Amino acid sequence: MSNKALKRGIAAAAAGLMAVTALAGCATDSGPQTIRVVAAQYTDDMQAYYDDLVTRFEEANPNITVEVEVVSWNDIDQKLKTMVQTNDLPDIGNLNYFSSFAADGLLYTAEELVPADVLADMVPTFIENSKYEGTAYAVPDLASARLFFYNKDIFEKAGVTEADIATWDGLVAAAKKIKTAVPDVVPIALPLGPEEAQAEFMIWANSNDGGVYSNGEWTIDSEKNVETMEFLADLVAQGLTNPTPATFDRTSGAFALFSEGKAAMLNGAIFLPGVLEDNGSTVNYGFTNFPTNRADGKSITLGVQDYFFGFKKDGNKDAVQKFMSFIFEPDNYAGFLKAAGGFLPATVSAGEAMSSDPALAPYIAVLPNAVFYPGSEASWPAVQGEMQQTIGTAVTAGADIKAILAAIAAKAE
């Protein structure tokens, strides 16, 4: 899958999207106002996207000034938490959770955030994931799924095939062959650093019949999750991964290593092909379903959904809704997806326009087997934050895995 193919599909989607609400030509009747947006930095292109978007929005709405701050994924969680704690609320936030803000009564409902026709165009599953206690308090901005990437040339040198890595046992055997045949590469890149440790943990845990939340209960320190971390710790101990997963991040670590041809396998995001292309990588790669250790033999994927949400402030609702509606206008939303680097769209119309794109089809195909973050639980942000900082220590030699998981589980209380 190439980034160019993704960009072509996204650009084509703009022409095929259903029309959404047009913005009124002027802003509010209450006079000039300013709204602030704290947005996630999916790629280095996001600030330029928002700069152009804001320029055009302000031309159509001269009484509304929009200030957008694009913040890296390493910092945006703490940024928004601090703004809430200091009562310095932005008007719009963009993050991979929202429920803790909803639980504190800080957010507009989705019905207040965007016009009815925009809301009706959202993928129903994603809107369900946007609910807290039965009410949607956010709207999805995009979604993604994961596949397992591998270096075809390294596999050929080691005598390994894609079919060999369908299960955990097969994965270990393949990694050992790679370590022997191509000793200068990392068989499995394992990023458990702060950037996205929660995602790496969840896909491995759920691939072992574990996970963080099930049937209304937190299951973070379950025996299945302990078993998963013991498995990963054993991979590290055998030298089948990078040596220090706890400080090894996804983008700067795993993706970079794979891009350089120095890692044979990794859990890959939907935008990894674009990263490889942008880095000028010549890696001959393939991708397949994530290796499984589930009793039913089914391979799962991690479905990641991010959100836009609006903070309730006196007099800002009209401006917030107008800007959110502007983002989801067809051309603007296609531009958002393109700037973000290639993701699954959050709207039905965009999905229909892009469903024939061969670059996206493999990810759409695995979505029925996706597990999602428990974003509707108000304590998930605290759990996620603790997991990002500490789960990587569980794979170090001599670590008390049960105690580390229990400490993370305590954040759910």
mmCIF file of C-alpha atoms in Angstrom:
data_model
loop_
_atom_site.group_PDB
_atom_site.id
_atom_site.type_symbol
_atom_site.label_atom_id
_atom_site.label_comp_id
_atom_site.label_asym_id
_atom_site.label_seq_id
_atom_site.Cartn_x
_atom_site.Cartn_y
_atom_site.Cartn_z
ATOM 1 C CA MET A 1 0.000 0.000 0.000
ATOM 2 C CA SER A 2 1.495 3.353 -0.989
ATOM 3 C CA ASN A 3 0.941 6.789 0.446
ATOM 4 C CA LYS A 4 0.333 8.068 -3.089
ATOM 5 C CA ALA A 5 -2.509 5.568 -3.463
ATOM 6 C CA LEU A 6 -3.962 6.724 -0.174
ATOM 7 C CA LYS A 7 -3.752 10.366 -1.225
ATOM 8 C CA ARG A 8 -5.372 9.614 -4.561
ATOM 9 C CA GLY A 9 -8.205 7.784 -2.809
ATOM 10 C CA ILE A 10 -8.723 10.591 -0.344
ATOM 11 C CA ALA A 11 -8.649 13.227 -3.051
ATOM 12 C CA ALA A 12 -11.175 11.243 -5.074
ATOM 13 C CA ALA A 13 -13.357 10.909 -2.000
ATOM 14 C CA ALA A 14 -13.805 14.661 -1.844
ATOM 15 C CA ALA A 15 -15.624 14.636 -5.173
ATOM 16 C CA GLY A 16 -17.863 11.754 -4.156
ATOM 17 C CA LEU A 17 -18.861 12.793 -0.648
ATOM 18 C CA MET A 18 -22.427 13.740 0.045
ATOM 19 C CA ALA A 19 -22.978 17.402 0.702
ATOM 20 C CA VAL A 20 -23.237 18.509 4.310
ATOM 21 C CA THR A 21 -24.565 21.673 5.833
ATOM 22 C CA ALA A 22 -23.278 24.876 4.302
ATOM 23 C CA LEU A 23 -22.138 27.521 6.727
ATOM 24 C CA ALA A 24 -23.935 30.756 7.203
ATOM 25 C CA GLY A 25 -22.076 33.724 5.760
ATOM 26 C CA CYS A 26 -21.683 35.555 9.047
ATOM 27 C CA ALA A 27 -20.931 34.518 12.590
ATOM 28 C CA THR A 28 -22.930 35.145 15.734
ATOM 29 C CA ASP A 29 -25.184 38.002 16.632
ATOM 30 C CA SER A 30 -23.243 38.542 19.838
ATOM 31 C CA GLY A 31 -20.314 40.322 18.209
ATOM 32 C CA PRO A 32 -16.713 39.298 17.585
ATOM 33 C CA GLN A 33 -15.418 36.270 19.442
ATOM 34 C CA THR A 34 -12.410 33.964 19.518
ATOM 35 C CA ILE A 35 -12.447 30.193 19.864
ATOM 36 C CA ARG A 36 -9.401 28.091 20.649
ATOM 37 C CA VAL A 37 -8.756 24.619 19.285
ATOM 38 C CA VAL A 38 -6.219 22.120 20.643
ATOM 39 C CA ALA A 39 -5.637 19.567 17.871
ATOM 40 C CA ALA A 40 -3.561 16.403 17.602
ATOM 41 C CA GLN A 41 -0.455 16.367 15.425
ATOM 42 C CA TYR A 42 -1.065 13.341 13.257
ATOM 43 C CA THR A 43 1.659 14.509 10.855
ATOM 44 C CA ASP A 44 3.786 17.564 10.275
ATOM 45 C CA ASP A 45 1.164 18.678 7.739
ATOM 46 C CA MET A 46 -1.549 19.327 10.319
ATOM 47 C CA GLN A 47 -0.634 22.916 11.190
ATOM 48 C CA ALA A 48 -0.574 23.932 7.526
ATOM 49 C CA TYR A 49 -3.949 22.261 7.036
ATOM 50 C CA TYR A 50 -5.501 24.154 9.932
ATOM 51 C CA ASP A 51 -3.888 27.449 8.906
ATOM 52 C CA ASP A 52 -5.538 27.210 5.495
ATOM 53 C CA LEU A 53 -8.825 25.988 6.983
ATOM 54 C CA VAL A 54 -8.966 28.857 9.468
ATOM 55 C CA THR A 55 -8.185 31.455 6.808
ATOM 56 C CA ARG A 56 -11.114 30.316 4.697
ATOM 57 C CA PHE A 57 -13.428 29.933 7.692
ATOM 58 C CA GLU A 58 -12.687 33.424 8.966
ATOM 59 C CA GLU A 59 -13.338 34.872 5.519
ATOM 60 C CA ALA A 60 -16.815 33.329 5.605
ATOM 61 C CA ASN A 61 -17.317 34.178 9.290
ATOM 62 C CA PRO A 62 -15.656 37.569 9.899
ATOM 63 C CA ASN A 63 -16.886 37.853 13.490
ATOM 64 C CA ILE A 64 -15.195 34.602 14.566
ATOM 65 C CA THR A 65 -11.456 34.272 15.112
ATOM 66 C CA VAL A 66 -10.087 30.751 15.421
ATOM 67 C CA GLU A 67 -6.775 29.921 17.070
ATOM 68 C CA VAL A 68 -5.548 26.363 16.482
ATOM 69 C CA GLU A 69 -2.675 24.883 18.466
ATOM 70 C CA VAL A 70 -1.429 21.593 17.043
ATOM 71 C CA VAL A 71 0.191 19.498 19.782
ATOM 72 C CA SER A 72 2.243 16.290 19.467
ATOM 73 C CA TRP A 73 0.768 13.010 20.666
ATOM 74 C CA ASN A 74 3.482 12.867 23.320
ATOM 75 C CA ASP A 75 2.175 16.064 24.910
ATOM 76 C CA ILE A 76 -1.484 16.583 24.039
ATOM 77 C CA ASP A 77 -2.897 14.369 26.782
ATOM 78 C CA GLN A 78 -1.129 16.330 29.516
ATOM 79 C CA LYS A 79 -1.820 19.609 27.726
ATOM 80 C CA LEU A 80 -5.583 19.150 27.843
ATOM 81 C CA LYS A 81 -5.558 17.767 31.379
ATOM 82 C CA THR A 82 -3.632 20.822 32.561
ATOM 83 C CA MET A 83 -6.009 23.178 30.777
ATOM 84 C CA VAL A 84 -8.940 21.529 32.518
ATOM 85 C CA GLN A 85 -7.232 21.567 35.915
ATOM 86 C CA THR A 86 -6.398 25.262 35.606
ATOM 87 C CA ASN A 87 -9.845 26.139 34.208
ATOM 88 C CA ASP A 88 -8.229 27.413 31.021
ATOM 89 C CA LEU A 89 -10.551 25.451 28.767
ATOM 90 C CA PRO A 90 -10.155 25.501 24.988
ATOM 91 C CA ASP A 91 -13.344 25.577 22.944
ATOM 92 C CA ILE A 92 -12.621 22.437 20.896
ATOM 93 C CA GLY A 93 -10.405 19.466 21.736
ATOM 94 C CA ASN A 94 -9.114 16.618 19.574
ATOM 95 C CA LEU A 95 -7.893 13.518 21.377
ATOM 96 C CA ASN A 96 -8.273 9.740 21.609
ATOM 97 C CA TYR A 97 -10.627 9.943 24.599
ATOM 98 C CA PHE A 98 -13.319 12.283 25.902
ATOM 99 C CA SER A 99 -15.209 10.478 28.659
ATOM 100 C CA SER A 100 -13.447 12.001 31.663
ATOM 101 C CA PHE A 101 -14.366 15.465 30.407
ATOM 102 C CA ALA A 102 -17.954 14.325 29.825
ATOM 103 C CA ALA A 103 -18.122 12.853 33.319
ATOM 104 C CA ASP A 104 -17.183 16.255 34.721
ATOM 105 C CA GLY A 105 -20.022 17.878 32.792
ATOM 106 C CA LEU A 106 -17.669 19.935 30.625
ATOM 107 C CA LEU A 107 -18.755 18.928 27.131
ATOM 108 C CA TYR A 108 -21.496 19.689 24.658
ATOM 109 C CA THR A 109 -23.416 16.698 23.387
ATOM 110 C CA ALA A 110 -22.727 15.566 19.842
ATOM 111 C CA GLU A 111 -26.114 16.969 18.844
ATOM 112 C CA GLU A 112 -24.956 20.385 20.043
ATOM 113 C CA LEU A 113 -21.483 20.026 18.563
ATOM 114 C CA VAL A 114 -22.436 19.476 14.907
ATOM 115 C CA PRO A 115 -25.606 20.019 12.829
ATOM 116 C CA ALA A 116 -28.063 17.131 12.524
ATOM 117 C CA ASP A 117 -27.148 16.233 8.937
ATOM 118 C CA VAL A 118 -23.457 16.053 9.782
ATOM 119 C CA LEU A 119 -24.198 13.829 12.773
ATOM 120 C CA ALA A 120 -26.431 11.587 10.664
ATOM 121 C CA ASP A 121 -23.515 10.996 8.261
ATOM 122 C CA MET A 122 -21.268 9.567 10.983
ATOM 123 C CA VAL A 123 -20.539 5.811 10.961
ATOM 124 C CA PRO A 124 -22.968 4.370 13.568
ATOM 125 C CA THR A 125 -20.342 2.182 15.268
ATOM 126 C CA PHE A 126 -18.088 5.176 15.765
ATOM 127 C CA ILE A 127 -20.930 7.210 17.250
ATOM 128 C CA GLU A 128 -21.614 4.365 19.690
ATOM 129 C CA ASN A 129 -17.983 4.601 20.747
ATOM 130 C CA SER A 130 -18.520 8.324 21.289
ATOM 131 C CA LYS A 131 -21.083 7.846 24.051
ATOM 132 C CA TYR A 132 -20.756 8.331 27.794
ATOM 133 C CA GLU A 133 -23.591 6.851 29.848
ATOM 134 C CA GLY A 134 -25.698 6.487 26.730
ATOM 135 C CA THR A 135 -25.213 9.977 25.287
ATOM 136 C CA ALA A 136 -22.728 10.956 22.581
ATOM 137 C CA TYR A 137 -20.505 13.779 23.819
ATOM 138 C CA ALA A 138 -18.022 13.709 20.928
ATOM 139 C CA VAL A 139 -17.842 12.984 17.220
ATOM 140 C CA PRO A 140 -15.228 10.780 15.558
ATOM 141 C CA ASP A 141 -12.599 12.542 13.497
ATOM 142 C CA LEU A 142 -11.132 9.392 11.964
ATOM 143 C CA ALA A 143 -10.353 5.775 12.730
ATOM 144 C CA SER A 144 -7.668 3.229 12.021
ATOM 145 C CA ALA A 145 -6.915 -0.450 12.295
ATOM 146 C CA ARG A 146 -3.696 -2.405 12.621
ATOM 147 C CA LEU A 147 -2.013 -5.072 10.543
ATOM 148 C CA PHE A 148 1.219 -6.973 11.120
ATOM 149 C CA PHE A 149 3.994 -5.792 8.793
ATOM 150 C CA TYR A 150 7.052 -7.783 7.782
ATOM 151 C CA ASN A 151 10.158 -7.354 5.641
ATOM 152 C CA LYS A 152 9.892 -9.739 2.695
ATOM 153 C CA ASP A 153 13.610 -9.763 1.957
ATOM 154 C CA ILE A 154 14.504 -10.657 5.551
ATOM 155 C CA PHE A 155 11.872 -13.394 5.532
ATOM 156 C CA GLU A 156 13.358 -14.854 2.362
ATOM 157 C CA LYS A 157 16.878 -14.870 3.831
ATOM 158 C CA ALA A 158 15.627 -16.642 6.966
ATOM 159 C CA GLY A 159 13.412 -19.112 5.134
ATOM 160 C CA VAL A 160 10.249 -17.723 6.741
ATOM 161 C CA THR A 161 6.844 -17.243 5.113
ATOM 162 C CA GLU A 162 3.817 -15.141 5.959
ATOM 163 C CA ALA A 163 1.893 -18.283 6.911
ATOM 164 C CA ASP A 164 4.518 -19.086 9.556
ATOM 165 C CA ILE A 165 3.571 -16.095 11.716
ATOM 166 C CA ALA A 166 -0.170 -16.696 12.036
ATOM 167 C CA THR A 167 0.192 -17.814 15.663
ATOM 168 C CA TRP A 168 2.371 -16.839 18.605
ATOM 169 C CA ASP A 169 4.234 -20.136 18.465
ATOM 170 C CA GLY A 170 4.907 -19.620 14.788
ATOM 171 C CA LEU A 171 5.993 -16.046 15.433
ATOM 172 C CA VAL A 172 8.575 -17.135 18.004
ATOM 173 C CA ALA A 173 9.938 -19.828 15.705
ATOM 174 C CA ALA A 174 10.183 -17.330 12.840
ATOM 175 C CA ALA A 175 11.904 -14.745 15.034
ATOM 176 C CA LYS A 176 14.518 -17.294 16.087
ATOM 177 C CA LYS A 177 15.234 -18.184 12.458
ATOM 178 C CA ILE A 178 15.634 -14.504 11.627
ATOM 179 C CA LYS A 179 17.961 -13.945 14.576
ATOM 180 C CA THR A 180 20.173 -16.766 13.327
ATOM 181 C CA ALA A 181 20.067 -16.013 9.601
ATOM 182 C CA VAL A 182 20.131 -12.199 9.759
ATOM 183 C CA PRO A 183 21.762 -11.366 13.091
ATOM 184 C CA ASP A 184 22.120 -7.642 12.431
ATOM 185 C CA VAL A 185 18.351 -6.959 12.443
ATOM 186 C CA VAL A 186 15.721 -6.916 15.187
ATOM 187 C CA PRO A 187 13.284 -9.782 14.602
ATOM 188 C CA ILE A 188 10.288 -8.074 16.285
ATOM 189 C CA ALA A 189 10.112 -4.334 16.960
ATOM 190 C CA LEU A 190 8.314 -3.868 20.290
ATOM 191 C CA PRO A 191 7.465 -0.237 21.135
ATOM 192 C CA LEU A 192 6.302 0.016 24.753
ATOM 193 C CA GLY A 193 7.527 3.577 25.255
ATOM 194 C CA PRO A 194 5.161 6.380 26.303
ATOM 195 C CA GLU A 195 4.021 7.393 22.820
ATOM 196 C CA GLU A 196 1.485 4.589 22.369
ATOM 197 C CA ALA A 197 2.247 1.795 24.809
ATOM 198 C CA GLN A 198 -1.452 1.316 25.524
ATOM 199 C CA ALA A 199 -2.098 0.339 21.894
ATOM 200 C CA GLU A 200 0.778 -2.121 21.777
ATOM 201 C CA PHE A 201 -0.334 -3.719 25.035
ATOM 202 C CA MET A 202 -3.975 -3.993 23.992
ATOM 203 C CA ILE A 203 -3.364 -5.724 20.678
ATOM 204 C CA TRP A 204 -1.069 -8.294 22.265
ATOM 205 C CA ALA A 205 -3.366 -8.804 25.267
ATOM 206 C CA ASN A 206 -6.513 -9.224 23.204
ATOM 207 C CA SER A 207 -4.657 -11.617 20.917
ATOM 208 C CA ASN A 208 -4.312 -13.816 24.014
ATOM 209 C CA ASP A 209 -7.977 -13.665 25.113
ATOM 210 C CA GLY A 210 -7.114 -10.833 27.505
ATOM 211 C CA GLY A 211 -7.674 -7.090 27.372
ATOM 212 C CA VAL A 212 -8.429 -4.157 29.619
ATOM 213 C CA TYR A 213 -12.229 -4.108 29.835
ATOM 214 C CA SER A 214 -14.898 -6.755 29.302
ATOM 215 C CA ASN A 215 -18.579 -7.137 30.156
ATOM 216 C CA GLY A 216 -18.661 -3.989 32.248
ATOM 217 C CA GLU A 217 -15.553 -4.817 34.282
ATOM 218 C CA TRP A 218 -11.897 -3.802 34.183
ATOM 219 C CA THR A 219 -9.603 -6.777 33.560
ATOM 220 C CA ILE A 220 -6.208 -5.095 33.475
ATOM 221 C CA ASP A 221 -4.423 -7.360 35.966
ATOM 222 C CA SER A 222 -6.058 -10.598 34.798
ATOM 223 C CA GLU A 223 -4.073 -13.790 34.546
ATOM 224 C CA LYS A 224 -4.338 -13.665 30.762
ATOM 225 C CA ASN A 225 -2.699 -10.242 30.736
ATOM 226 C CA VAL A 226 0.027 -11.432 33.090
ATOM 227 C CA GLU A 227 0.606 -14.330 30.703
ATOM 228 C CA THR A 228 0.826 -11.889 27.788
ATOM 229 C CA MET A 229 3.461 -9.768 29.495
ATOM 230 C CA GLU A 230 5.417 -12.880 30.468
ATOM 231 C CA PHE A 231 5.400 -13.865 26.790
ATOM 232 C CA LEU A 232 6.670 -10.445 25.710
ATOM 233 C CA ALA A 233 9.274 -10.405 28.480
ATOM 234 C CA ASP A 234 10.520 -13.759 27.249
ATOM 235 C CA LEU A 235 10.848 -12.396 23.713
ATOM 236 C CA VAL A 236 12.973 -9.570 25.103
ATOM 237 C CA ALA A 237 15.084 -11.932 27.215
ATOM 238 C CA GLN A 238 15.818 -14.090 24.162
ATOM 239 C CA GLY A 239 16.967 -11.077 22.171
ATOM 240 C CA LEU A 240 14.092 -11.378 19.720
ATOM 241 C CA THR A 241 13.093 -7.711 20.131
ATOM 242 C CA ASN A 242 14.775 -4.353 20.529
ATOM 243 C CA PRO A 243 16.630 -4.378 23.887
ATOM 244 C CA THR A 244 14.728 -1.641 25.800
ATOM 245 C CA PRO A 245 11.025 -1.634 24.853
ATOM 246 C CA ALA A 246 10.094 0.661 27.773
ATOM 247 C CA THR A 247 11.903 3.598 26.155
ATOM 248 C CA PHE A 248 11.257 2.581 22.548
ATOM 249 C CA ASP A 249 8.452 4.583 20.915
ATOM 250 C CA ARG A 250 6.347 3.699 17.890
ATOM 251 C CA THR A 251 7.257 6.467 15.444
ATOM 252 C CA SER A 252 10.860 7.319 16.308
ATOM 253 C CA GLY A 253 11.661 3.732 17.267
ATOM 254 C CA ALA A 254 9.724 0.933 15.592
ATOM 255 C CA PHE A 255 8.697 2.743 12.428
ATOM 256 C CA ALA A 256 12.165 4.206 11.929
ATOM 257 C CA LEU A 257 13.856 0.852 12.464
ATOM 258 C CA PHE A 258 11.534 -0.890 10.019
ATOM 259 C CA SER A 259 11.971 1.924 7.508
ATOM 260 C CA GLU A 260 15.730 1.395 7.596
ATOM 261 C CA GLY A 261 15.389 -2.342 6.985
ATOM 262 C CA LYS A 262 16.668 -3.089 10.491
ATOM 263 C CA ALA A 263 13.504 -4.687 11.884
ATOM 264 C CA ALA A 264 11.793 -7.736 10.413
ATOM 265 C CA MET A 265 8.306 -7.450 11.942
ATOM 266 C CA LEU A 266 6.096 -5.001 13.802
ATOM 267 C CA ASN A 267 2.554 -3.993 14.639
ATOM 268 C CA GLY A 268 1.858 -1.448 11.906
ATOM 269 C CA ALA A 269 -0.617 1.407 11.791
ATOM 270 C CA ILE A 270 -2.654 2.241 8.722
ATOM 271 C CA PHE A 271 -0.378 5.170 7.933
ATOM 272 C CA LEU A 272 2.890 3.185 8.130
ATOM 273 C CA PRO A 273 3.122 2.821 4.318
ATOM 274 C CA GLY A 274 2.931 6.594 4.040
ATOM 275 C CA VAL A 275 5.703 6.976 6.615
ATOM 276 C CA LEU A 276 7.888 4.574 4.657
ATOM 277 C CA GLU A 277 7.275 6.446 1.417
ATOM 278 C CA ASP A 278 7.872 9.848 2.992
ATOM 279 C CA ASN A 279 11.147 8.571 4.457
ATOM 280 C CA GLY A 280 12.286 7.328 1.056
ATOM 281 C CA SER A 281 12.385 3.771 2.356
ATOM 282 C CA THR A 282 13.016 1.002 -0.137
ATOM 283 C CA VAL A 283 11.928 -1.775 2.214
ATOM 284 C CA ASN A 284 10.116 -4.574 0.410
ATOM 285 C CA TYR A 285 7.295 -5.146 2.870
ATOM 286 C CA GLY A 286 4.133 -7.170 3.217
ATOM 287 C CA PHE A 287 1.390 -7.246 5.801
ATOM 288 C CA THR A 288 -0.943 -9.801 7.275
ATOM 289 C CA ASN A 289 -3.260 -10.331 10.215
ATOM 290 C CA PHE A 290 -1.845 -10.005 13.719
ATOM 291 C CA PRO A 291 -0.472 -13.280 15.169
ATOM 292 C CA THR A 292 -2.926 -14.901 17.554
ATOM 293 C CA ASN A 293 -2.870 -17.033 20.671
ATOM 294 C CA ARG A 294 -6.635 -17.004 21.131
ATOM 295 C CA ALA A 295 -8.499 -20.202 21.915
ATOM 296 C CA ASP A 296 -10.768 -19.655 18.908
ATOM 297 C CA GLY A 297 -7.794 -19.054 16.632
ATOM 298 C CA LYS A 298 -9.239 -15.736 15.457
ATOM 299 C CA SER A 299 -6.936 -12.856 14.663
ATOM 300 C CA ILE A 300 -8.004 -9.504 16.072
ATOM 301 C CA THR A 301 -7.008 -5.963 15.302
ATOM 302 C CA LEU A 302 -6.963 -2.805 17.361
ATOM 303 C CA GLY A 303 -9.487 -0.290 16.131
ATOM 304 C CA VAL A 304 -8.443 3.185 17.166
ATOM 305 C CA GLN A 305 -10.944 6.026 17.029
ATOM 306 C CA ASP A 306 -10.137 9.624 17.865
ATOM 307 C CA TYR A 307 -12.554 12.420 18.638
ATOM 308 C CA PHE A 308 -13.507 16.049 18.346
ATOM 309 C CA PHE A 309 -15.360 17.474 21.345
ATOM 310 C CA GLY A 310 -16.510 20.912 22.442
ATOM 311 C CA PHE A 311 -16.129 22.450 25.890
ATOM 312 C CA LYS A 312 -19.191 24.269 27.183
ATOM 313 C CA LYS A 313 -18.479 27.965 27.650
ATOM 314 C CA ASP A 314 -20.888 30.878 27.758
ATOM 315 C CA GLY A 315 -21.650 32.129 24.269
ATOM 316 C CA ASN A 316 -19.356 29.809 22.313
ATOM 317 C CA LYS A 317 -21.756 27.105 21.108
ATOM 318 C CA ASP A 318 -22.746 28.723 17.825
ATOM 319 C CA ALA A 319 -19.139 29.425 16.831
ATOM 320 C CA VAL A 320 -18.002 25.958 17.868
ATOM 321 C CA GLN A 321 -20.730 24.284 15.826
ATOM 322 C CA LYS A 322 -20.000 26.423 12.785
ATOM 323 C CA PHE A 323 -16.296 25.564 12.856
ATOM 324 C CA MET A 324 -16.981 21.861 13.397
ATOM 325 C CA SER A 325 -19.469 21.882 10.514
ATOM 326 C CA PHE A 326 -16.837 23.559 8.337
ATOM 327 C CA ILE A 327 -14.309 20.811 9.093
ATOM 328 C CA PHE A 328 -16.765 18.165 7.911
ATOM 329 C CA GLU A 329 -17.623 19.856 4.646
ATOM 330 C CA PRO A 330 -16.572 17.322 1.965
ATOM 331 C CA ASP A 331 -13.495 19.076 0.574
ATOM 332 C CA ASN A 332 -12.335 20.165 4.021
ATOM 333 C CA TYR A 333 -12.754 16.704 5.526
ATOM 334 C CA ALA A 334 -10.939 15.073 2.622
ATOM 335 C CA GLY A 335 -8.134 17.555 3.275
ATOM 336 C CA PHE A 336 -8.135 16.636 6.954
ATOM 337 C CA LEU A 337 -7.733 12.924 6.176
ATOM 338 C CA LYS A 338 -4.968 13.688 3.690
ATOM 339 C CA ALA A 339 -3.072 15.895 6.145
ATOM 340 C CA ALA A 340 -3.466 13.267 8.857
ATOM 341 C CA GLY A 341 -1.572 10.812 6.685
ATOM 342 C CA GLY A 342 -4.209 8.288 5.639
ATOM 343 C CA PHE A 343 -6.919 6.932 7.914
ATOM 344 C CA LEU A 344 -10.353 5.386 7.708
ATOM 345 C CA PRO A 345 -12.994 8.102 7.450
ATOM 346 C CA ALA A 346 -15.547 8.711 10.192
ATOM 347 C CA THR A 347 -18.431 9.510 7.848
ATOM 348 C CA VAL A 348 -20.587 7.127 5.843
ATOM 349 C CA SER A 349 -20.353 9.249 2.712
ATOM 350 C CA ALA A 350 -16.569 9.354 2.802
ATOM 351 C CA GLY A 351 -16.410 5.630 3.486
ATOM 352 C CA GLU A 352 -18.588 4.892 0.460
ATOM 353 C CA ALA A 353 -16.444 7.108 -1.721
ATOM 354 C CA MET A 354 -13.243 5.462 -0.521
ATOM 355 C CA SER A 355 -14.348 1.820 -0.146
ATOM 356 C CA SER A 356 -12.973 0.836 -3.542
ATOM 357 C CA ASP A 357 -9.509 2.159 -2.706
ATOM 358 C CA PRO A 358 -7.186 -0.901 -2.638
ATOM 359 C CA ALA A 359 -4.942 0.884 -0.164
ATOM 360 C CA LEU A 360 -7.707 0.958 2.442
ATOM 361 C CA ALA A 361 -9.514 -2.302 1.673
ATOM 362 C CA PRO A 362 -7.326 -4.570 3.884
ATOM 363 C CA TYR A 363 -7.987 -2.363 6.912
ATOM 364 C CA ILE A 364 -11.714 -2.131 6.249
ATOM 365 C CA ALA A 365 -11.763 -5.938 5.996
ATOM 366 C CA VAL A 366 -10.347 -6.463 9.504
ATOM 367 C CA LEU A 367 -12.562 -3.907 11.265
ATOM 368 C CA PRO A 368 -15.241 -6.511 12.148
ATOM 369 C CA ASN A 369 -12.642 -8.176 14.402
ATOM 370 C CA ALA A 370 -11.507 -4.926 15.988
ATOM 371 C CA VAL A 371 -11.291 -4.192 19.695
ATOM 372 C CA PHE A 372 -11.471 -0.565 20.795
ATOM 373 C CA TYR A 373 -10.273 1.425 23.769
ATOM 374 C CA PRO A 374 -12.924 1.638 26.503
ATOM 375 C CA GLY A 375 -13.305 5.325 25.757
ATOM 376 C CA SER A 376 -16.766 5.537 27.302
ATOM 377 C CA GLU A 377 -15.312 4.825 30.754
ATOM 378 C CA ALA A 378 -14.461 7.998 32.647
ATOM 379 C CA SER A 379 -11.363 6.456 34.231
ATOM 380 C CA TRP A 380 -9.843 5.328 30.910
ATOM 381 C CA PRO A 381 -7.659 8.464 30.550
ATOM 382 C CA ALA A 382 -6.052 7.778 33.933
ATOM 383 C CA VAL A 383 -5.578 4.111 33.050
ATOM 384 C CA GLN A 384 -4.123 4.980 29.662
ATOM 385 C CA GLY A 385 -1.729 7.530 31.139
ATOM 386 C CA GLU A 386 -0.397 5.082 33.714
ATOM 387 C CA MET A 387 -0.117 2.340 31.109
ATOM 388 C CA GLN A 388 1.852 4.568 28.756
ATOM 389 C CA GLN A 389 4.367 5.363 31.465
ATOM 390 C CA THR A 390 4.783 1.973 33.141
ATOM 391 C CA ILE A 391 3.679 -1.015 31.064
ATOM 392 C CA GLY A 392 7.056 -1.184 29.318
ATOM 393 C CA THR A 393 8.801 -1.844 32.629
ATOM 394 C CA ALA A 394 6.910 -5.138 32.875
ATOM 395 C CA VAL A 395 9.131 -6.723 30.214
ATOM 396 C CA THR A 396 12.411 -5.912 31.958
ATOM 397 C CA ALA A 397 14.343 -8.664 33.692
ATOM 398 C CA GLY A 398 12.996 -9.493 37.144
ATOM 399 C CA ALA A 399 9.949 -7.228 36.857
ATOM 400 C CA ASP A 400 6.943 -7.934 39.068
ATOM 401 C CA ILE A 401 4.439 -8.090 36.243
ATOM 402 C CA LYS A 402 1.412 -8.673 38.466
ATOM 403 C CA ALA A 403 2.260 -5.653 40.631
ATOM 404 C CA ILE A 404 2.783 -3.391 37.607
ATOM 405 C CA LEU A 405 -0.571 -4.390 36.129
ATOM 406 C CA ALA A 406 -2.247 -3.993 39.523
ATOM 407 C CA ALA A 407 -0.904 -0.452 39.798
ATOM 408 C CA ILE A 408 -2.370 0.360 36.396
ATOM 409 C CA ALA A 409 -5.662 -1.294 37.392
ATOM 410 C CA ALA A 410 -5.810 0.883 40.499
ATOM 411 C CA LYS A 411 -6.203 3.937 38.252
ATOM 412 C CA ALA A 412 -9.563 2.557 37.118
ATOM 413 C CA GLU A 413 -10.892 2.990 40.638
#
